[in-house]
Amino acid sequence: MHVQTRPSRGPNATTDHRTIVVGYDGSSEAQAALSAAAARAGDGGTVVAVYATEPPSNWLDTPYYARAVEMRRERAARVFEELGRLELADVTVEAEVAEGPVPEALAEVARIRDADEIAVGSRRLGWLRGALGSVSRRVLRIADRPVVVVPRVSADGEPADRTSNGSAIPVPSPISAHSFRF
């Protein structure tokens, strides 16, 4: 794995390999999405790990605002430090911090980078929180390119189960024939 900061696609692109944007916050779900994106990008491909953060509220007083910005920067740095320790295919991993709601930030970075697709991890929320709107569902609604939703995988390679009952809600997708649990 190579980590770099130069854009892989767009007006200054230097390669024809696949580029995949991944929502990355360091969680096990995000790591599963990053691994899947690296495999889908293939040898020589590029994975853009995006850590999206909401901008601090403008109503914060100046010293508090500055501290909130610094805390977000520190968190992003810690999350991206982990990238070098992950075992991924032979891909280039680029780290990017984006401001704004996660779905909009991922869609915008994908548009700017002219990415082939967006990958996000699924936290497999309960039915109530899933109905209220998970990040993966919101990305599916606003993205202008294919979106791959990757479930967290357990140690035995099976999707990890976070729900107490075995019910699944089938969600049709042009990319996958799997059922997703929300």
mmCIF file of C-alpha atoms in Angstrom:
data_model
loop_
_atom_site.group_PDB
_atom_site.id
_atom_site.type_symbol
_atom_site.label_atom_id
_atom_site.label_comp_id
_atom_site.label_asym_id
_atom_site.label_seq_id
_atom_site.Cartn_x
_atom_site.Cartn_y
_atom_site.Cartn_z
ATOM 1 C CA MET A 1 0.000 0.000 0.000
ATOM 2 C CA HIS A 2 1.221 3.486 -0.854
ATOM 3 C CA VAL A 3 -0.055 6.669 0.794
ATOM 4 C CA GLN A 4 0.125 9.867 -1.223
ATOM 5 C CA THR A 5 -1.499 13.258 -1.497
ATOM 6 C CA ARG A 6 -1.528 13.979 -5.241
ATOM 7 C CA PRO A 7 -4.926 13.562 -6.926
ATOM 8 C CA SER A 8 -5.403 10.270 -8.750
ATOM 9 C CA ARG A 9 -8.114 11.502 -11.140
ATOM 10 C CA GLY A 10 -9.618 14.705 -12.332
ATOM 11 C CA PRO A 11 -7.964 17.454 -14.368
ATOM 12 C CA ASN A 12 -4.456 16.577 -13.102
ATOM 13 C CA ALA A 13 -4.854 12.801 -13.358
ATOM 14 C CA THR A 14 -1.880 10.686 -14.326
ATOM 15 C CA THR A 15 -3.402 7.179 -14.438
ATOM 16 C CA ASP A 16 -6.227 5.120 -15.956
ATOM 17 C CA HIS A 17 -6.718 2.843 -12.928
ATOM 18 C CA ARG A 18 -9.933 2.615 -10.929
ATOM 19 C CA THR A 19 -10.542 5.158 -8.172
ATOM 20 C CA ILE A 20 -12.896 4.430 -5.290
ATOM 21 C CA VAL A 21 -13.924 6.895 -2.584
ATOM 22 C CA VAL A 22 -14.472 5.378 0.868
ATOM 23 C CA GLY A 23 -16.059 6.901 3.945
ATOM 24 C CA TYR A 24 -13.473 6.267 6.650
ATOM 25 C CA ASP A 25 -13.733 6.971 10.380
ATOM 26 C CA GLY A 26 -11.496 4.198 11.734
ATOM 27 C CA SER A 27 -14.388 1.940 12.797
ATOM 28 C CA SER A 28 -14.437 -1.774 11.974
ATOM 29 C CA GLU A 29 -17.195 -1.081 9.453
ATOM 30 C CA ALA A 30 -15.069 1.560 7.740
ATOM 31 C CA GLN A 31 -12.078 -0.802 7.717
ATOM 32 C CA ALA A 32 -14.219 -3.473 6.021
ATOM 33 C CA ALA A 33 -15.314 -0.896 3.424
ATOM 34 C CA LEU A 34 -11.685 0.168 2.870
ATOM 35 C CA SER A 35 -10.575 -3.446 2.357
ATOM 36 C CA ALA A 36 -13.439 -4.095 -0.062
ATOM 37 C CA ALA A 37 -12.648 -0.885 -1.952
ATOM 38 C CA ALA A 38 -8.975 -1.860 -2.236
ATOM 39 C CA ALA A 39 -9.949 -5.253 -3.655
ATOM 40 C CA ARG A 40 -12.414 -3.641 -6.078
ATOM 41 C CA ALA A 41 -9.883 -1.012 -7.200
ATOM 42 C CA GLY A 42 -7.406 -3.745 -8.116
ATOM 43 C CA ASP A 43 -3.642 -3.580 -8.498
ATOM 44 C CA GLY A 44 -2.531 -0.046 -9.221
ATOM 45 C CA GLY A 45 -5.922 1.406 -8.312
ATOM 46 C CA THR A 46 -6.534 4.280 -5.920
ATOM 47 C CA VAL A 47 -8.656 4.388 -2.794
ATOM 48 C CA VAL A 48 -9.501 7.817 -1.403
ATOM 49 C CA ALA A 49 -10.238 7.484 2.329
ATOM 50 C CA VAL A 50 -12.477 10.415 3.271
ATOM 51 C CA TYR A 51 -12.939 11.493 6.859
ATOM 52 C CA ALA A 52 -15.947 13.804 6.815
ATOM 53 C CA THR A 53 -16.607 16.169 9.673
ATOM 54 C CA GLU A 54 -19.353 18.658 10.351
ATOM 55 C CA PRO A 55 -17.986 22.189 10.615
ATOM 56 C CA PRO A 56 -18.114 23.620 14.141
ATOM 57 C CA SER A 57 -21.122 25.760 14.825
ATOM 58 C CA ASN A 58 -20.675 29.486 14.148
ATOM 59 C CA TRP A 59 -22.342 30.378 17.414
ATOM 60 C CA LEU A 60 -19.331 29.140 19.369
ATOM 61 C CA ASP A 61 -17.227 31.930 20.818
ATOM 62 C CA THR A 62 -13.831 32.358 19.115
ATOM 63 C CA PRO A 63 -11.687 30.446 21.677
ATOM 64 C CA TYR A 64 -14.173 27.557 21.683
ATOM 65 C CA TYR A 65 -14.473 27.564 17.916
ATOM 66 C CA ALA A 66 -10.685 27.373 17.501
ATOM 67 C CA ARG A 67 -10.527 24.488 19.991
ATOM 68 C CA ALA A 68 -13.348 22.632 18.210
ATOM 69 C CA VAL A 69 -11.516 22.970 14.889
ATOM 70 C CA GLU A 70 -8.274 21.743 16.484
ATOM 71 C CA MET A 71 -10.029 18.738 18.063
ATOM 72 C CA ARG A 72 -11.461 17.736 14.679
ATOM 73 C CA ARG A 73 -8.041 18.042 13.047
ATOM 74 C CA GLU A 74 -6.455 15.885 15.774
ATOM 75 C CA ARG A 75 -9.163 13.222 15.427
ATOM 76 C CA ALA A 76 -8.672 13.079 11.660
ATOM 77 C CA ALA A 77 -4.903 12.739 12.126
ATOM 78 C CA ARG A 78 -5.404 9.804 14.542
ATOM 79 C CA VAL A 79 -7.823 8.101 12.163
ATOM 80 C CA PHE A 80 -5.459 8.478 9.202
ATOM 81 C CA GLU A 81 -2.444 7.220 11.216
ATOM 82 C CA GLU A 82 -4.149 3.816 11.237
ATOM 83 C CA LEU A 83 -4.204 3.650 7.444
ATOM 84 C CA GLY A 84 -0.513 2.776 7.216
ATOM 85 C CA ARG A 85 -0.991 -0.244 9.494
ATOM 86 C CA LEU A 86 -3.789 -1.836 7.477
ATOM 87 C CA GLU A 87 -2.991 -4.740 5.170
ATOM 88 C CA LEU A 88 -4.453 -3.837 1.789
ATOM 89 C CA ALA A 89 -3.966 -4.916 -1.789
ATOM 90 C CA ASP A 90 -1.415 -3.136 -3.958
ATOM 91 C CA VAL A 91 -3.321 0.149 -4.171
ATOM 92 C CA THR A 92 -2.526 3.774 -3.537
ATOM 93 C CA VAL A 93 -4.403 5.141 -0.542
ATOM 94 C CA GLU A 94 -5.042 8.862 -0.394
ATOM 95 C CA ALA A 95 -6.373 10.452 2.779
ATOM 96 C CA GLU A 96 -8.695 13.429 2.611
ATOM 97 C CA VAL A 97 -10.605 15.433 5.223
ATOM 98 C CA ALA A 98 -13.872 16.936 4.003
ATOM 99 C CA GLU A 99 -16.182 19.324 5.818
ATOM 100 C CA GLY A 100 -19.902 18.798 5.799
ATOM 101 C CA PRO A 101 -22.424 16.032 6.346
ATOM 102 C CA VAL A 102 -20.894 12.638 5.529
ATOM 103 C CA PRO A 103 -23.146 11.698 2.574
ATOM 104 C CA GLU A 104 -22.719 15.054 0.858
ATOM 105 C CA ALA A 105 -18.972 15.094 1.535
ATOM 106 C CA LEU A 106 -18.498 11.612 0.038
ATOM 107 C CA ALA A 107 -20.571 12.474 -3.032
ATOM 108 C CA GLU A 108 -18.644 15.727 -3.541
ATOM 109 C CA VAL A 109 -15.196 14.105 -3.218
ATOM 110 C CA ALA A 110 -16.289 11.343 -5.610
ATOM 111 C CA ARG A 111 -17.457 13.952 -8.113
ATOM 112 C CA ILE A 112 -14.250 16.014 -7.831
ATOM 113 C CA ARG A 113 -12.010 12.931 -8.107
ATOM 114 C CA ASP A 114 -14.173 11.434 -10.875
ATOM 115 C CA ALA A 115 -14.305 8.225 -8.828
ATOM 116 C CA ASP A 116 -15.698 5.029 -10.305
ATOM 117 C CA GLU A 117 -17.729 4.328 -7.170
ATOM 118 C CA ILE A 118 -18.249 5.094 -3.493
ATOM 119 C CA ALA A 119 -17.874 2.479 -0.744
ATOM 120 C CA VAL A 120 -19.332 2.823 2.741
ATOM 121 C CA GLY A 121 -19.515 0.485 5.694
ATOM 122 C CA SER A 122 -22.820 -0.592 7.164
ATOM 123 C CA ARG A 123 -23.292 -0.369 10.914
ATOM 124 C CA ARG A 124 -26.415 -2.528 10.594
ATOM 125 C CA LEU A 125 -28.491 -0.228 12.734
ATOM 126 C CA GLY A 126 -31.711 -1.393 14.312
ATOM 127 C CA TRP A 127 -34.913 -0.955 12.331
ATOM 128 C CA LEU A 128 -35.828 2.352 14.008
ATOM 129 C CA ARG A 129 -32.494 4.109 13.458
ATOM 130 C CA GLY A 130 -32.257 2.616 9.984
ATOM 131 C CA ALA A 131 -35.700 3.960 9.137
ATOM 132 C CA LEU A 132 -34.655 7.404 10.365
ATOM 133 C CA GLY A 133 -31.807 7.398 7.882
ATOM 134 C CA SER A 134 -28.415 5.743 8.008
ATOM 135 C CA VAL A 135 -25.390 7.277 6.308
ATOM 136 C CA SER A 136 -25.296 4.462 3.744
ATOM 137 C CA ARG A 137 -28.955 5.028 2.802
ATOM 138 C CA ARG A 138 -28.404 8.772 2.443
ATOM 139 C CA VAL A 139 -25.341 8.189 0.253
ATOM 140 C CA LEU A 140 -27.399 5.826 -1.929
ATOM 141 C CA ARG A 141 -30.027 8.556 -2.380
ATOM 142 C CA ILE A 142 -27.705 11.401 -3.369
ATOM 143 C CA ALA A 143 -24.793 9.724 -5.163
ATOM 144 C CA ASP A 144 -24.423 10.155 -8.913
ATOM 145 C CA ARG A 145 -22.349 6.987 -9.272
ATOM 146 C CA PRO A 146 -22.499 3.381 -7.965
ATOM 147 C CA VAL A 147 -22.408 2.919 -4.186
ATOM 148 C CA VAL A 148 -21.198 -0.278 -2.520
ATOM 149 C CA VAL A 149 -22.453 -0.856 1.031
ATOM 150 C CA VAL A 150 -20.123 -3.248 2.848
ATOM 151 C CA PRO A 151 -21.242 -5.065 6.008
ATOM 152 C CA ARG A 152 -18.810 -5.492 8.874
ATOM 153 C CA VAL A 153 -17.274 -8.970 8.762
ATOM 154 C CA SER A 154 -16.730 -11.204 11.812
ATOM 155 C CA ALA A 155 -13.586 -13.232 12.495
ATOM 156 C CA ASP A 156 -14.988 -16.260 10.601
ATOM 157 C CA GLY A 157 -15.574 -14.193 7.456
ATOM 158 C CA GLU A 158 -19.356 -14.008 7.835
ATOM 159 C CA PRO A 159 -21.209 -10.696 8.148
ATOM 160 C CA ALA A 160 -21.280 -9.714 11.817
ATOM 161 C CA ASP A 161 -24.743 -9.841 13.359
ATOM 162 C CA ARG A 162 -25.714 -6.930 15.572
ATOM 163 C CA THR A 163 -29.423 -7.588 15.776
ATOM 164 C CA SER A 164 -31.173 -9.847 18.237
ATOM 165 C CA ASN A 165 -33.593 -11.335 15.705
ATOM 166 C CA GLY A 166 -32.811 -12.851 12.350
ATOM 167 C CA SER A 167 -35.090 -10.615 10.270
ATOM 168 C CA ALA A 168 -33.625 -8.850 7.291
ATOM 169 C CA ILE A 169 -35.170 -6.261 5.030
ATOM 170 C CA PRO A 170 -34.317 -6.998 1.407
ATOM 171 C CA VAL A 171 -33.151 -3.878 -0.419
ATOM 172 C CA PRO A 172 -32.903 -4.199 -4.202
ATOM 173 C CA SER A 173 -29.641 -2.926 -5.612
ATOM 174 C CA PRO A 174 -28.196 -2.941 -9.119
ATOM 175 C CA ILE A 175 -24.808 -3.851 -7.618
ATOM 176 C CA SER A 176 -25.656 -6.538 -5.100
ATOM 177 C CA ALA A 177 -28.257 -9.208 -4.555
ATOM 178 C CA HIS A 178 -27.651 -9.287 -0.791
ATOM 179 C CA SER A 179 -30.150 -8.326 1.882
ATOM 180 C CA PHE A 180 -29.141 -5.590 4.267
ATOM 181 C CA ARG A 181 -30.062 -5.332 7.931
ATOM 182 C CA PHE A 182 -30.878 -1.882 9.212
#
